[in-house]
PDB file of C-alpha atoms in Angstrom:
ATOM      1  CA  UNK A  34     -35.642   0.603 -22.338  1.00  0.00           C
ATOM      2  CA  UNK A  35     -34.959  -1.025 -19.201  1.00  0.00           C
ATOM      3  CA  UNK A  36     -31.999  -2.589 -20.409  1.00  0.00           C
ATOM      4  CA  UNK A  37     -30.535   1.306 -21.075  1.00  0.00           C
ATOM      5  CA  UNK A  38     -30.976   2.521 -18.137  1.00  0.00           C
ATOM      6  CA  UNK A  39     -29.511  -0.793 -16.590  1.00  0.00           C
ATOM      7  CA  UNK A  40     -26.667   0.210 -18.648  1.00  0.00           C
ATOM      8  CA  UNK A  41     -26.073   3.582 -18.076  1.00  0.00           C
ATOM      9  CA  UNK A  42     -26.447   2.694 -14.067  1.00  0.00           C
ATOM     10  CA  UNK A  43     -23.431   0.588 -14.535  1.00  0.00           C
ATOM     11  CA  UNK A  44     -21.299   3.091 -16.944  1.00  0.00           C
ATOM     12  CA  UNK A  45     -22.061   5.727 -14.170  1.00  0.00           C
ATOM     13  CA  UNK A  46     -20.858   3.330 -11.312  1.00  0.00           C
ATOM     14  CA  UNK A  47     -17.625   2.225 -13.132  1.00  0.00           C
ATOM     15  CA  UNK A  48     -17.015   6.291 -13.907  1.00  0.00           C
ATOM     16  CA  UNK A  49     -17.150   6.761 -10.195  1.00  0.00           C
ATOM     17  CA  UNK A  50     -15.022   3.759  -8.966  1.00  0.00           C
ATOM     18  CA  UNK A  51     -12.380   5.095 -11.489  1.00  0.00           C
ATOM     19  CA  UNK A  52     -12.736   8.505 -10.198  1.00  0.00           C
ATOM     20  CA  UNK A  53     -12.327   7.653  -6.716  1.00  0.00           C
ATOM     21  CA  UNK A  54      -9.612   5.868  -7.281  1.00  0.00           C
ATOM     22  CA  UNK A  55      -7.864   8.192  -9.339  1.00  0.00           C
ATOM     23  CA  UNK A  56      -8.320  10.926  -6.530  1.00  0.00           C
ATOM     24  CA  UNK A  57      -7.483   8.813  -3.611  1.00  0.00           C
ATOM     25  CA  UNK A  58      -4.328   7.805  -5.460  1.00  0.00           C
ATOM     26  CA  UNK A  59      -3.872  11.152  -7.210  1.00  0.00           C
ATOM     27  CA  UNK A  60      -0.497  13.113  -5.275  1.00  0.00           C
ATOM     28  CA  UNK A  61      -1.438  16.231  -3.237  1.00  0.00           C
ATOM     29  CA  UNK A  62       0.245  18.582  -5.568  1.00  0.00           C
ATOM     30  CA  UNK A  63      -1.582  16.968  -8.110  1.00  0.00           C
ATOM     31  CA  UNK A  64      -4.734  18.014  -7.280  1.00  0.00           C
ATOM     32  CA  UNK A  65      -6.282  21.577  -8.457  1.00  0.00           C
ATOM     33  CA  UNK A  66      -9.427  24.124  -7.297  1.00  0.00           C
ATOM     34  CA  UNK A  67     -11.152  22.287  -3.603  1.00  0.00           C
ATOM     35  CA  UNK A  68      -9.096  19.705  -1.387  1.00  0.00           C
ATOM     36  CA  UNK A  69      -9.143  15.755  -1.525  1.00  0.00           C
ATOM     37  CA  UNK A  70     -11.933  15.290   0.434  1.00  0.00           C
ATOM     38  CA  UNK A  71     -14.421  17.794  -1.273  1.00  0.00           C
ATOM     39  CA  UNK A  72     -13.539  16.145  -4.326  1.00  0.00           C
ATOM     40  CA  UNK A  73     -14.076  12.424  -2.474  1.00  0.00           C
ATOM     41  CA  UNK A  74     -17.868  14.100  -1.320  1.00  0.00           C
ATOM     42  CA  UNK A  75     -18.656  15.349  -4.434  1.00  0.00           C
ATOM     43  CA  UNK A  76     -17.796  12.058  -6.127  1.00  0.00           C
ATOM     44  CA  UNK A  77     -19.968   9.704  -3.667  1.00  0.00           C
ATOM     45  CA  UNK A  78     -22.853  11.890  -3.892  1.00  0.00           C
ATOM     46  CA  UNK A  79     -22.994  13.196  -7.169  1.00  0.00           C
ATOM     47  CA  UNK A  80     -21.530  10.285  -8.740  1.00  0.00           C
ATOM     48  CA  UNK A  81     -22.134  11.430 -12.514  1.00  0.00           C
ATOM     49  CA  UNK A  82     -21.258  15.223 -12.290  1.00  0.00           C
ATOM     50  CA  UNK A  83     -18.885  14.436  -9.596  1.00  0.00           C
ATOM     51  CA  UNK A  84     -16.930  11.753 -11.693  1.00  0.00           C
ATOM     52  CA  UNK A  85     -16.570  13.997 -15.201  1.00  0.00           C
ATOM     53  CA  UNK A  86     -16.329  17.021 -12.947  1.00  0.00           C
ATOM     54  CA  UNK A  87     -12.498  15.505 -11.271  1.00  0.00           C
ATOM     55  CA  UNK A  88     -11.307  14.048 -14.345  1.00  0.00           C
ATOM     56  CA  UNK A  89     -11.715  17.589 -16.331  1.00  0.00           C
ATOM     57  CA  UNK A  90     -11.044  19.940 -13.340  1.00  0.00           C
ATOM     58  CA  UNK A  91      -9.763  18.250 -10.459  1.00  0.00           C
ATOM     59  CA  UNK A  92      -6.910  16.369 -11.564  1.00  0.00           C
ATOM     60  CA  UNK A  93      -3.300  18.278 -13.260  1.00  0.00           C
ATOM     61  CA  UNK A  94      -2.698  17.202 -16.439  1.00  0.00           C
ATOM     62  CA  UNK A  95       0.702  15.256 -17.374  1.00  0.00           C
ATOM     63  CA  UNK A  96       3.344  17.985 -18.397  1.00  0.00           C
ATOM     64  CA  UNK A  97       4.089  15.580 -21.545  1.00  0.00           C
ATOM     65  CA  UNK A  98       0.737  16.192 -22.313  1.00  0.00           C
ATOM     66  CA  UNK A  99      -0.380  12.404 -21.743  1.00  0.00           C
ATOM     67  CA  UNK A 100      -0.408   9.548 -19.458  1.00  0.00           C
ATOM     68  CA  UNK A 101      -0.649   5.735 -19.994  1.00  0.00           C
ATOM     69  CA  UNK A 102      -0.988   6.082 -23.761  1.00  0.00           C
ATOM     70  CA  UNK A 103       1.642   8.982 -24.403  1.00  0.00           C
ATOM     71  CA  UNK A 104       3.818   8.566 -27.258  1.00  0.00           C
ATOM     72  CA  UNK A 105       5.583  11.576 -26.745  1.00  0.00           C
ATOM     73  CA  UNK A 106       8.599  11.464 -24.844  1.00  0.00           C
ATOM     74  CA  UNK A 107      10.668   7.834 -23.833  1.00  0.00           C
ATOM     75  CA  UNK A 108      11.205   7.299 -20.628  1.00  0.00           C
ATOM     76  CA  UNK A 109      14.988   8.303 -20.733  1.00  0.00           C
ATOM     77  CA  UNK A 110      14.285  11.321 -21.831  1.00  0.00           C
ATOM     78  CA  UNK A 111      11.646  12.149 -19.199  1.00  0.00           C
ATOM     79  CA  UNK A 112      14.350  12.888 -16.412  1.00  0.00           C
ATOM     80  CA  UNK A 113      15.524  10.959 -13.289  1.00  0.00           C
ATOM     81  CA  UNK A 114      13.449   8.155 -12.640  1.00  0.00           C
ATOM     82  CA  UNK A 115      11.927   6.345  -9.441  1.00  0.00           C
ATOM     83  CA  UNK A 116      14.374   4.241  -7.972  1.00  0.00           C
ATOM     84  CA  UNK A 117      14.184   0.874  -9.193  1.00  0.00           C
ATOM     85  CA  UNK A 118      12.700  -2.141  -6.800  1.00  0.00           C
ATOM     86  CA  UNK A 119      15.237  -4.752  -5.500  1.00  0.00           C
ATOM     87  CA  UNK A 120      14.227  -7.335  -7.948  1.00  0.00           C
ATOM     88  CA  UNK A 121      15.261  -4.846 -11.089  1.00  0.00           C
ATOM     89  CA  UNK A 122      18.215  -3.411  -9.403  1.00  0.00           C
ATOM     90  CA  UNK A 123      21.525  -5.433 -10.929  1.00  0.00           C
ATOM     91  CA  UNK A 124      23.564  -4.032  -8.309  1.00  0.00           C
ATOM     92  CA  UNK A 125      21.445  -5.126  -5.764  1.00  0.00           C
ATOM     93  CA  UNK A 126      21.606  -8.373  -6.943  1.00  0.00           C
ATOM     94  CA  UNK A 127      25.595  -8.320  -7.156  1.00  0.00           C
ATOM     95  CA  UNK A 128      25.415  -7.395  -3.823  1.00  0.00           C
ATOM     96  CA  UNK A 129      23.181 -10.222  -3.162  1.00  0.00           C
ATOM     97  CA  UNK A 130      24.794 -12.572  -5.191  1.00  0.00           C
ATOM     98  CA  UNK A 131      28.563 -12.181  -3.640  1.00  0.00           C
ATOM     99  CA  UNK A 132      27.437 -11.952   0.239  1.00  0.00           C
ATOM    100  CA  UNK A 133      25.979 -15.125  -1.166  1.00  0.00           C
ATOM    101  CA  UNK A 134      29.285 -16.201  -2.317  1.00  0.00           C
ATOM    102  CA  UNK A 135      31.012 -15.670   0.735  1.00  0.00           C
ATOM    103  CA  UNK A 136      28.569 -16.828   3.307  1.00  0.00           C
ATOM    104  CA  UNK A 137      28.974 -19.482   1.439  1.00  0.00           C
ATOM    105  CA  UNK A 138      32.692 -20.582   1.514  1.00  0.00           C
ATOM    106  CA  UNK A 139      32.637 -19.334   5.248  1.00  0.00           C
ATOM    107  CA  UNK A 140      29.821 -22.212   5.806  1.00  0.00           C
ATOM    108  CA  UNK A 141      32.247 -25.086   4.002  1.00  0.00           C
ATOM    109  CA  UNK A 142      35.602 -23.591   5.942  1.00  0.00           C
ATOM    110  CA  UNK A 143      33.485 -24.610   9.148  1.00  0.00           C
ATOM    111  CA  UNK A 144      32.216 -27.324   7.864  1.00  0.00           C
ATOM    112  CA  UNK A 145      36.056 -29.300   6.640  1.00  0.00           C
ATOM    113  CA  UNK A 146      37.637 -27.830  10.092  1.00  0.00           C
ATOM    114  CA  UNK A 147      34.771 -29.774  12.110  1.00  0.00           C
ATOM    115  CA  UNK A 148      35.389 -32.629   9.858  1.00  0.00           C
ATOM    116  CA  UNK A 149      39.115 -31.944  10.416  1.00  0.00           C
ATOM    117  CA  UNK A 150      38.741 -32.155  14.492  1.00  0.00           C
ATOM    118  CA  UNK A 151      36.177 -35.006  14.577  1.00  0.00           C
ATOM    119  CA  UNK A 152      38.171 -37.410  12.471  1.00  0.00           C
ATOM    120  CA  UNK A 153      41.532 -36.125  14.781  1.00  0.00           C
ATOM    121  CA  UNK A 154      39.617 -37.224  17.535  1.00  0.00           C
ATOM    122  CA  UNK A 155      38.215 -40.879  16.113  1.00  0.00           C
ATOM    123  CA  UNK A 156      41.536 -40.894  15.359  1.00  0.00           C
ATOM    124  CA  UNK A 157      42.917 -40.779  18.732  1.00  0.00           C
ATOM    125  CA  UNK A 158      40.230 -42.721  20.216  1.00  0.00           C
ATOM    126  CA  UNK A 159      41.403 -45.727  18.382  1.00  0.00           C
ATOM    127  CA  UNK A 160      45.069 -45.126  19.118  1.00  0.00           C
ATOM    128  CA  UNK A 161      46.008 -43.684  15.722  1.00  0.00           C
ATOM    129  CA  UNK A 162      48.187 -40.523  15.447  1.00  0.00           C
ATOM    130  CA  UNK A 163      46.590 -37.822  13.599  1.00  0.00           C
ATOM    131  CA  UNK A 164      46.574 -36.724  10.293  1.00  0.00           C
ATOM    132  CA  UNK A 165      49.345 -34.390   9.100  1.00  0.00           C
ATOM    133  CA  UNK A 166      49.448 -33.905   5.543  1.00  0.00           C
ATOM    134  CA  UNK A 167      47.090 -31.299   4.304  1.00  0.00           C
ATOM    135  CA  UNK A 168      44.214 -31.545   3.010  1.00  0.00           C
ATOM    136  CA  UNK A 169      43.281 -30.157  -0.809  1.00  0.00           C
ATOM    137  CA  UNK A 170      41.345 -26.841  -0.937  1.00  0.00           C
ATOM    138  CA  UNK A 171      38.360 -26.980  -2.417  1.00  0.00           C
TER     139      UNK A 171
END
């Protein structure tokens, strides 16, 4: 019997932590009949009645009628979605991608003129006229 109850006690707590959650994450126009924090009280202290009591009452229900299990509607069809984050977005990544680019080829221009100048002056150090033909682009 003692195992039951022990059971139960732990059904009840996990029903609660879910509950909270679920209220403390829900949207303000999401939740229906007493504020956020009467339903945060009634929760802690009446953990049981509390729990059942947001999850019937205090929470709207999904206008497609269901939430992570839904198989009614596919996402494109739902309407305009949350913008996507910067790792999803492919144009975000273009973006990335060709300031990359030309960062890039703006580094290595710098990088042959220096070579360019410092050779010109070894060059003249030693007494040798400087290179004039041109060097191949890259």
């Amino acid at each position: 019997m003692a195992r039951l109850y022990i059971l139960l006690f732990v059904v009840q707590v996990v029903l609660a932590v879910c509950a909270l959650i679920s209220c403390l994450s829900a949207e303000e126009d999401d939740i229906r009949h007493l504020p956020r924090i009467a339903w945060v009280l009634m929760i802690l202290f009446a953990p049981l009645i509390g729990s059942i009591a947001w999850f019937v009452a205090g929470r709207k229900r999904k206008a497609d009628g269901g939430g992570m299990w839904s198989t009614g509607t596919r996402p494109a069809e739902r309407g305009p979605q949350r913008p996507l984050a910067p790792d999803d977005d492919p144009e975000f990544l273009r973006s990335i991608q060709e300031r990359s680019r030309k960062e890039d080829q703006e580094l290595f221009q710098r990088w042959e003129e220096d070579l360019r100048r410092r050779e010109d002056d070894l060059r003249r150090r030693e007494g040798d006229p400087p290179r004039e033909e041109p060097r191949p682009e890259v």
